[in-house]
């Protein structure tokens, strides 16, 4: 009978601790339940996609078009670029494509009707927005364009 009284007192104490929040489920039996884990999802930055872009520099009027980047090729990516104002589309030979966090580097050559132009596009991608700089090597020297783009 004495054991029954002690068991009853222990049970009442356990219920009191549980109700008042001083104990968690499982504490009475000695087992623990894992705390609920919040799932943290991080958005993966990727260069792939169809980007509506605008490029500008102080010496000329801004121009826009589409930059297409897809997986494949020896550098890991292939692509093409169009220029809306002159209704022109050119293949790009990609020689290097890297992403480190939000920062990217996309290096290659644009094949045009009048020759090839090496370029180095660098910047930041946040979600579906790209900002950066495009350095194009021409016969007269490098031309630097500011770039803004939105992934379609």
mmCIF file with all atom_site columns, C-alpha atoms in Angstrom:
data_model
loop_
_atom_site.group_PDB
_atom_site.id
_atom_site.type_symbol
_atom_site.label_atom_id
_atom_site.label_alt_id
_atom_site.label_comp_id
_atom_site.label_asym_id
_atom_site.label_entity_id
_atom_site.label_seq_id
_atom_site.pdbx_PDB_ins_code
_atom_site.Cartn_x
_atom_site.Cartn_y
_atom_site.Cartn_z
_atom_site.occupancy
_atom_site.B_iso_or_equiv
_atom_site.pdbx_formal_charge
_atom_site.auth_seq_id
_atom_site.auth_comp_id
_atom_site.auth_asym_id
_atom_site.auth_atom_id
_atom_site.pdbx_PDB_model_num
ATOM 1   C CA . UNK A 1 1   ? 0.000  0.000  0.000   1.00 0.00 ? 1   UNK A CA 1
ATOM 2   C CA . UNK A 1 2   ? 2.874  2.322  0.824   1.00 0.00 ? 2   UNK A CA 1
ATOM 3   C CA . UNK A 1 3   ? 4.301  1.741  -2.696  1.00 0.00 ? 3   UNK A CA 1
ATOM 4   C CA . UNK A 1 4   ? 0.933  2.663  -4.178  1.00 0.00 ? 4   UNK A CA 1
ATOM 5   C CA . UNK A 1 5   ? 0.861  5.948  -2.222  1.00 0.00 ? 5   UNK A CA 1
ATOM 6   C CA . UNK A 1 6   ? 4.405  6.833  -3.371  1.00 0.00 ? 6   UNK A CA 1
ATOM 7   C CA . UNK A 1 7   ? 3.544  5.936  -6.972  1.00 0.00 ? 7   UNK A CA 1
ATOM 8   C CA . UNK A 1 8   ? 0.450  8.109  -6.817  1.00 0.00 ? 8   UNK A CA 1
ATOM 9   C CA . UNK A 1 9   ? 2.463  11.020 -5.408  1.00 0.00 ? 9   UNK A CA 1
ATOM 10  C CA . UNK A 1 10  ? 5.100  10.597 -8.115  1.00 0.00 ? 10  UNK A CA 1
ATOM 11  C CA . UNK A 1 11  ? 2.409  10.495 -10.810 1.00 0.00 ? 11  UNK A CA 1
ATOM 12  C CA . UNK A 1 12  ? 0.738  13.666 -9.427  1.00 0.00 ? 12  UNK A CA 1
ATOM 13  C CA . UNK A 1 13  ? 4.104  15.454 -9.316  1.00 0.00 ? 13  UNK A CA 1
ATOM 14  C CA . UNK A 1 14  ? 4.815  14.465 -12.924 1.00 0.00 ? 14  UNK A CA 1
ATOM 15  C CA . UNK A 1 15  ? 1.394  15.716 -14.075 1.00 0.00 ? 15  UNK A CA 1
ATOM 16  C CA . UNK A 1 16  ? 1.954  19.026 -12.216 1.00 0.00 ? 16  UNK A CA 1
ATOM 17  C CA . UNK A 1 17  ? 5.363  19.547 -13.845 1.00 0.00 ? 17  UNK A CA 1
ATOM 18  C CA . UNK A 1 18  ? 3.973  18.733 -17.299 1.00 0.00 ? 18  UNK A CA 1
ATOM 19  C CA . UNK A 1 19  ? 0.935  21.052 -16.962 1.00 0.00 ? 19  UNK A CA 1
ATOM 20  C CA . UNK A 1 20  ? 2.986  23.967 -15.643 1.00 0.00 ? 20  UNK A CA 1
ATOM 21  C CA . UNK A 1 21  ? 5.523  23.598 -18.415 1.00 0.00 ? 21  UNK A CA 1
ATOM 22  C CA . UNK A 1 22  ? 8.365  22.618 -16.150 1.00 0.00 ? 22  UNK A CA 1
ATOM 23  C CA . UNK A 1 23  ? 8.660  19.269 -17.908 1.00 0.00 ? 23  UNK A CA 1
ATOM 24  C CA . UNK A 1 24  ? 8.342  18.172 -21.496 1.00 0.00 ? 24  UNK A CA 1
ATOM 25  C CA . UNK A 1 25  ? 6.593  15.100 -22.856 1.00 0.00 ? 25  UNK A CA 1
ATOM 26  C CA . UNK A 1 26  ? 8.840  12.143 -22.353 1.00 0.00 ? 26  UNK A CA 1
ATOM 27  C CA . UNK A 1 27  ? 10.543 13.584 -19.261 1.00 0.00 ? 27  UNK A CA 1
ATOM 28  C CA . UNK A 1 28  ? 8.359  11.475 -16.993 1.00 0.00 ? 28  UNK A CA 1
ATOM 29  C CA . UNK A 1 29  ? 9.341  8.211  -18.650 1.00 0.00 ? 29  UNK A CA 1
ATOM 30  C CA . UNK A 1 30  ? 12.941 9.205  -19.239 1.00 0.00 ? 30  UNK A CA 1
ATOM 31  C CA . UNK A 1 31  ? 12.606 9.340  -23.028 1.00 0.00 ? 31  UNK A CA 1
ATOM 32  C CA . UNK A 1 32  ? 12.989 12.492 -25.007 1.00 0.00 ? 32  UNK A CA 1
ATOM 33  C CA . UNK A 1 33  ? 11.303 13.572 -28.154 1.00 0.00 ? 33  UNK A CA 1
ATOM 34  C CA . UNK A 1 34  ? 13.373 15.474 -30.690 1.00 0.00 ? 34  UNK A CA 1
ATOM 35  C CA . UNK A 1 35  ? 12.642 19.173 -30.922 1.00 0.00 ? 35  UNK A CA 1
ATOM 36  C CA . UNK A 1 36  ? 10.834 20.101 -34.123 1.00 0.00 ? 36  UNK A CA 1
ATOM 37  C CA . UNK A 1 37  ? 13.351 21.192 -36.735 1.00 0.00 ? 37  UNK A CA 1
ATOM 38  C CA . UNK A 1 38  ? 12.676 24.191 -38.942 1.00 0.00 ? 38  UNK A CA 1
ATOM 39  C CA . UNK A 1 39  ? 13.590 23.463 -42.516 1.00 0.00 ? 39  UNK A CA 1
ATOM 40  C CA . UNK A 1 40  ? 15.741 26.188 -43.939 1.00 0.00 ? 40  UNK A CA 1
ATOM 41  C CA . UNK A 1 41  ? 15.663 26.361 -47.707 1.00 0.00 ? 41  UNK A CA 1
ATOM 42  C CA . UNK A 1 42  ? 18.265 28.349 -49.523 1.00 0.00 ? 42  UNK A CA 1
ATOM 43  C CA . UNK A 1 43  ? 17.718 29.573 -53.019 1.00 0.00 ? 43  UNK A CA 1
ATOM 44  C CA . UNK A 1 44  ? 20.320 28.157 -55.370 1.00 0.00 ? 44  UNK A CA 1
ATOM 45  C CA . UNK A 1 45  ? 21.919 30.773 -57.545 1.00 0.00 ? 45  UNK A CA 1
ATOM 46  C CA . UNK A 1 46  ? 22.137 29.729 -61.161 1.00 0.00 ? 46  UNK A CA 1
ATOM 47  C CA . UNK A 1 47  ? 23.229 31.386 -64.371 1.00 0.00 ? 47  UNK A CA 1
ATOM 48  C CA . UNK A 1 48  ? 20.939 29.228 -66.478 1.00 0.00 ? 48  UNK A CA 1
ATOM 49  C CA . UNK A 1 49  ? 17.894 30.702 -68.116 1.00 0.00 ? 49  UNK A CA 1
ATOM 50  C CA . UNK A 1 50  ? 16.546 33.192 -70.579 1.00 0.00 ? 50  UNK A CA 1
ATOM 51  C CA . UNK A 1 51  ? 17.393 36.712 -69.414 1.00 0.00 ? 51  UNK A CA 1
ATOM 52  C CA . UNK A 1 52  ? 15.813 39.951 -70.696 1.00 0.00 ? 52  UNK A CA 1
ATOM 53  C CA . UNK A 1 53  ? 18.728 42.378 -70.445 1.00 0.00 ? 53  UNK A CA 1
ATOM 54  C CA . UNK A 1 54  ? 19.557 46.042 -70.908 1.00 0.00 ? 54  UNK A CA 1
ATOM 55  C CA . UNK A 1 55  ? 23.153 47.216 -71.399 1.00 0.00 ? 55  UNK A CA 1
ATOM 56  C CA . UNK A 1 56  ? 24.277 50.808 -71.268 1.00 0.00 ? 56  UNK A CA 1
ATOM 57  C CA . UNK A 1 57  ? 27.375 52.959 -71.131 1.00 0.00 ? 57  UNK A CA 1
ATOM 58  C CA . UNK A 1 58  ? 27.868 56.754 -71.189 1.00 0.00 ? 58  UNK A CA 1
ATOM 59  C CA . UNK A 1 59  ? 29.069 56.884 -74.837 1.00 0.00 ? 59  UNK A CA 1
ATOM 60  C CA . UNK A 1 60  ? 26.053 55.253 -76.529 1.00 0.00 ? 60  UNK A CA 1
ATOM 61  C CA . UNK A 1 61  ? 22.333 54.654 -76.286 1.00 0.00 ? 61  UNK A CA 1
ATOM 62  C CA . UNK A 1 62  ? 21.243 51.674 -74.179 1.00 0.00 ? 62  UNK A CA 1
ATOM 63  C CA . UNK A 1 63  ? 20.293 48.497 -76.000 1.00 0.00 ? 63  UNK A CA 1
ATOM 64  C CA . UNK A 1 64  ? 18.361 45.428 -74.928 1.00 0.00 ? 64  UNK A CA 1
ATOM 65  C CA . UNK A 1 65  ? 17.644 41.865 -75.935 1.00 0.00 ? 65  UNK A CA 1
ATOM 66  C CA . UNK A 1 66  ? 17.761 38.326 -74.624 1.00 0.00 ? 66  UNK A CA 1
ATOM 67  C CA . UNK A 1 67  ? 20.704 36.433 -73.169 1.00 0.00 ? 67  UNK A CA 1
ATOM 68  C CA . UNK A 1 68  ? 20.191 32.675 -73.186 1.00 0.00 ? 68  UNK A CA 1
ATOM 69  C CA . UNK A 1 69  ? 22.405 30.511 -70.987 1.00 0.00 ? 69  UNK A CA 1
ATOM 70  C CA . UNK A 1 70  ? 22.043 26.727 -70.742 1.00 0.00 ? 70  UNK A CA 1
ATOM 71  C CA . UNK A 1 71  ? 24.043 23.775 -69.433 1.00 0.00 ? 71  UNK A CA 1
ATOM 72  C CA . UNK A 1 72  ? 26.448 22.061 -71.812 1.00 0.00 ? 72  UNK A CA 1
ATOM 73  C CA . UNK A 1 73  ? 29.688 22.653 -73.665 1.00 0.00 ? 73  UNK A CA 1
ATOM 74  C CA . UNK A 1 74  ? 33.276 22.409 -72.465 1.00 0.00 ? 74  UNK A CA 1
ATOM 75  C CA . UNK A 1 75  ? 32.930 25.317 -69.987 1.00 0.00 ? 75  UNK A CA 1
ATOM 76  C CA . UNK A 1 76  ? 29.725 23.876 -68.528 1.00 0.00 ? 76  UNK A CA 1
ATOM 77  C CA . UNK A 1 77  ? 27.454 26.350 -70.351 1.00 0.00 ? 77  UNK A CA 1
ATOM 78  C CA . UNK A 1 78  ? 26.485 27.376 -73.865 1.00 0.00 ? 78  UNK A CA 1
ATOM 79  C CA . UNK A 1 79  ? 24.512 30.373 -74.995 1.00 0.00 ? 79  UNK A CA 1
ATOM 80  C CA . UNK A 1 80  ? 23.427 33.039 -77.423 1.00 0.00 ? 80  UNK A CA 1
ATOM 81  C CA . UNK A 1 81  ? 22.522 36.704 -77.258 1.00 0.00 ? 81  UNK A CA 1
ATOM 82  C CA . UNK A 1 82  ? 20.071 38.794 -79.235 1.00 0.00 ? 82  UNK A CA 1
ATOM 83  C CA . UNK A 1 83  ? 19.948 42.554 -79.715 1.00 0.00 ? 83  UNK A CA 1
ATOM 84  C CA . UNK A 1 84  ? 16.382 43.807 -80.163 1.00 0.00 ? 84  UNK A CA 1
ATOM 85  C CA . UNK A 1 85  ? 17.152 47.166 -81.808 1.00 0.00 ? 85  UNK A CA 1
ATOM 86  C CA . UNK A 1 86  ? 18.933 45.592 -84.768 1.00 0.00 ? 86  UNK A CA 1
ATOM 87  C CA . UNK A 1 87  ? 16.950 42.346 -84.827 1.00 0.00 ? 87  UNK A CA 1
ATOM 88  C CA . UNK A 1 88  ? 20.098 40.277 -84.532 1.00 0.00 ? 88  UNK A CA 1
ATOM 89  C CA . UNK A 1 89  ? 20.939 37.023 -82.747 1.00 0.00 ? 89  UNK A CA 1
ATOM 90  C CA . UNK A 1 90  ? 24.494 35.738 -82.195 1.00 0.00 ? 90  UNK A CA 1
ATOM 91  C CA . UNK A 1 91  ? 25.938 32.550 -80.779 1.00 0.00 ? 91  UNK A CA 1
ATOM 92  C CA . UNK A 1 92  ? 28.349 32.880 -77.900 1.00 0.00 ? 92  UNK A CA 1
ATOM 93  C CA . UNK A 1 93  ? 31.343 30.649 -77.387 1.00 0.00 ? 93  UNK A CA 1
ATOM 94  C CA . UNK A 1 94  ? 31.573 30.249 -73.600 1.00 0.00 ? 94  UNK A CA 1
ATOM 95  C CA . UNK A 1 95  ? 35.100 29.702 -72.304 1.00 0.00 ? 95  UNK A CA 1
ATOM 96  C CA . UNK A 1 96  ? 34.450 30.103 -68.564 1.00 0.00 ? 96  UNK A CA 1
ATOM 97  C CA . UNK A 1 97  ? 31.356 30.188 -66.377 1.00 0.00 ? 97  UNK A CA 1
ATOM 98  C CA . UNK A 1 98  ? 31.520 30.260 -62.576 1.00 0.00 ? 98  UNK A CA 1
ATOM 99  C CA . UNK A 1 99  ? 29.198 31.067 -59.712 1.00 0.00 ? 99  UNK A CA 1
ATOM 100 C CA . UNK A 1 100 ? 30.403 31.676 -56.161 1.00 0.00 ? 100 UNK A CA 1
ATOM 101 C CA . UNK A 1 101 ? 27.463 32.481 -53.902 1.00 0.00 ? 101 UNK A CA 1
ATOM 102 C CA . UNK A 1 102 ? 25.653 35.341 -55.653 1.00 0.00 ? 102 UNK A CA 1
ATOM 103 C CA . UNK A 1 103 ? 28.672 36.394 -57.736 1.00 0.00 ? 103 UNK A CA 1
ATOM 104 C CA . UNK A 1 104 ? 29.143 35.119 -61.259 1.00 0.00 ? 104 UNK A CA 1
ATOM 105 C CA . UNK A 1 105 ? 31.660 35.289 -64.095 1.00 0.00 ? 105 UNK A CA 1
ATOM 106 C CA . UNK A 1 106 ? 30.643 34.458 -67.663 1.00 0.00 ? 106 UNK A CA 1
ATOM 107 C CA . UNK A 1 107 ? 33.468 34.742 -70.224 1.00 0.00 ? 107 UNK A CA 1
ATOM 108 C CA . UNK A 1 108 ? 33.343 34.025 -73.909 1.00 0.00 ? 108 UNK A CA 1
ATOM 109 C CA . UNK A 1 109 ? 33.170 35.345 -77.427 1.00 0.00 ? 109 UNK A CA 1
ATOM 110 C CA . UNK A 1 110 ? 30.227 36.724 -79.388 1.00 0.00 ? 110 UNK A CA 1
ATOM 111 C CA . UNK A 1 111 ? 30.217 35.573 -83.018 1.00 0.00 ? 111 UNK A CA 1
ATOM 112 C CA . UNK A 1 112 ? 28.849 38.386 -85.236 1.00 0.00 ? 112 UNK A CA 1
ATOM 113 C CA . UNK A 1 113 ? 28.626 39.040 -88.973 1.00 0.00 ? 113 UNK A CA 1
ATOM 114 C CA . UNK A 1 114 ? 31.678 41.303 -88.766 1.00 0.00 ? 114 UNK A CA 1
ATOM 115 C CA . UNK A 1 115 ? 33.845 39.177 -86.475 1.00 0.00 ? 115 UNK A CA 1
ATOM 116 C CA . UNK A 1 116 ? 34.213 37.788 -82.993 1.00 0.00 ? 116 UNK A CA 1
ATOM 117 C CA . UNK A 1 117 ? 34.251 39.902 -79.847 1.00 0.00 ? 117 UNK A CA 1
ATOM 118 C CA . UNK A 1 118 ? 35.599 38.525 -76.562 1.00 0.00 ? 118 UNK A CA 1
ATOM 119 C CA . UNK A 1 119 ? 33.561 39.525 -73.507 1.00 0.00 ? 119 UNK A CA 1
ATOM 120 C CA . UNK A 1 120 ? 33.693 39.165 -69.749 1.00 0.00 ? 120 UNK A CA 1
ATOM 121 C CA . UNK A 1 121 ? 30.371 39.468 -67.956 1.00 0.00 ? 121 UNK A CA 1
ATOM 122 C CA . UNK A 1 122 ? 30.594 39.697 -64.153 1.00 0.00 ? 122 UNK A CA 1
ATOM 123 C CA . UNK A 1 123 ? 28.104 40.593 -61.475 1.00 0.00 ? 123 UNK A CA 1
ATOM 124 C CA . UNK A 1 124 ? 25.556 39.387 -58.960 1.00 0.00 ? 124 UNK A CA 1
ATOM 125 C CA . UNK A 1 125 ? 22.468 37.202 -59.321 1.00 0.00 ? 125 UNK A CA 1
ATOM 126 C CA . UNK A 1 126 ? 19.741 37.462 -56.696 1.00 0.00 ? 126 UNK A CA 1
ATOM 127 C CA . UNK A 1 127 ? 16.782 35.252 -57.514 1.00 0.00 ? 127 UNK A CA 1
ATOM 128 C CA . UNK A 1 128 ? 15.677 36.239 -61.010 1.00 0.00 ? 128 UNK A CA 1
ATOM 129 C CA . UNK A 1 129 ? 17.610 39.537 -61.103 1.00 0.00 ? 129 UNK A CA 1
ATOM 130 C CA . UNK A 1 130 ? 21.090 40.014 -62.530 1.00 0.00 ? 130 UNK A CA 1
ATOM 131 C CA . UNK A 1 131 ? 23.225 43.145 -62.255 1.00 0.00 ? 131 UNK A CA 1
ATOM 132 C CA . UNK A 1 132 ? 26.759 43.562 -63.414 1.00 0.00 ? 132 UNK A CA 1
ATOM 133 C CA . UNK A 1 133 ? 29.214 44.740 -65.965 1.00 0.00 ? 133 UNK A CA 1
ATOM 134 C CA . UNK A 1 134 ? 30.040 43.489 -69.451 1.00 0.00 ? 134 UNK A CA 1
ATOM 135 C CA . UNK A 1 135 ? 33.538 44.229 -70.731 1.00 0.00 ? 135 UNK A CA 1
ATOM 136 C CA . UNK A 1 136 ? 33.716 43.732 -74.499 1.00 0.00 ? 136 UNK A CA 1
ATOM 137 C CA . UNK A 1 137 ? 37.084 43.797 -76.294 1.00 0.00 ? 137 UNK A CA 1
ATOM 138 C CA . UNK A 1 138 ? 36.910 45.677 -79.583 1.00 0.00 ? 138 UNK A CA 1
ATOM 139 C CA . UNK A 1 139 ? 39.535 46.823 -82.108 1.00 0.00 ? 139 UNK A CA 1
ATOM 140 C CA . UNK A 1 140 ? 39.450 50.249 -80.410 1.00 0.00 ? 140 UNK A CA 1
ATOM 141 C CA . UNK A 1 141 ? 39.938 48.795 -76.935 1.00 0.00 ? 141 UNK A CA 1
ATOM 142 C CA . UNK A 1 142 ? 37.612 47.545 -74.224 1.00 0.00 ? 142 UNK A CA 1
ATOM 143 C CA . UNK A 1 143 ? 34.067 48.899 -73.973 1.00 0.00 ? 143 UNK A CA 1
ATOM 144 C CA . UNK A 1 144 ? 32.348 48.522 -70.604 1.00 0.00 ? 144 UNK A CA 1
ATOM 145 C CA . UNK A 1 145 ? 28.579 48.235 -70.326 1.00 0.00 ? 145 UNK A CA 1
ATOM 146 C CA . UNK A 1 146 ? 26.430 48.270 -67.199 1.00 0.00 ? 146 UNK A CA 1
ATOM 147 C CA . UNK A 1 147 ? 24.033 45.339 -67.243 1.00 0.00 ? 147 UNK A CA 1
ATOM 148 C CA . UNK A 1 148 ? 20.635 44.712 -65.658 1.00 0.00 ? 148 UNK A CA 1
ATOM 149 C CA . UNK A 1 149 ? 18.621 41.596 -66.493 1.00 0.00 ? 149 UNK A CA 1
ATOM 150 C CA . UNK A 1 150 ? 15.550 39.679 -65.406 1.00 0.00 ? 150 UNK A CA 1
ATOM 151 C CA . UNK A 1 151 ? 15.133 35.950 -65.873 1.00 0.00 ? 151 UNK A CA 1
ATOM 152 C CA . UNK A 1 152 ? 11.999 35.087 -67.907 1.00 0.00 ? 152 UNK A CA 1
#
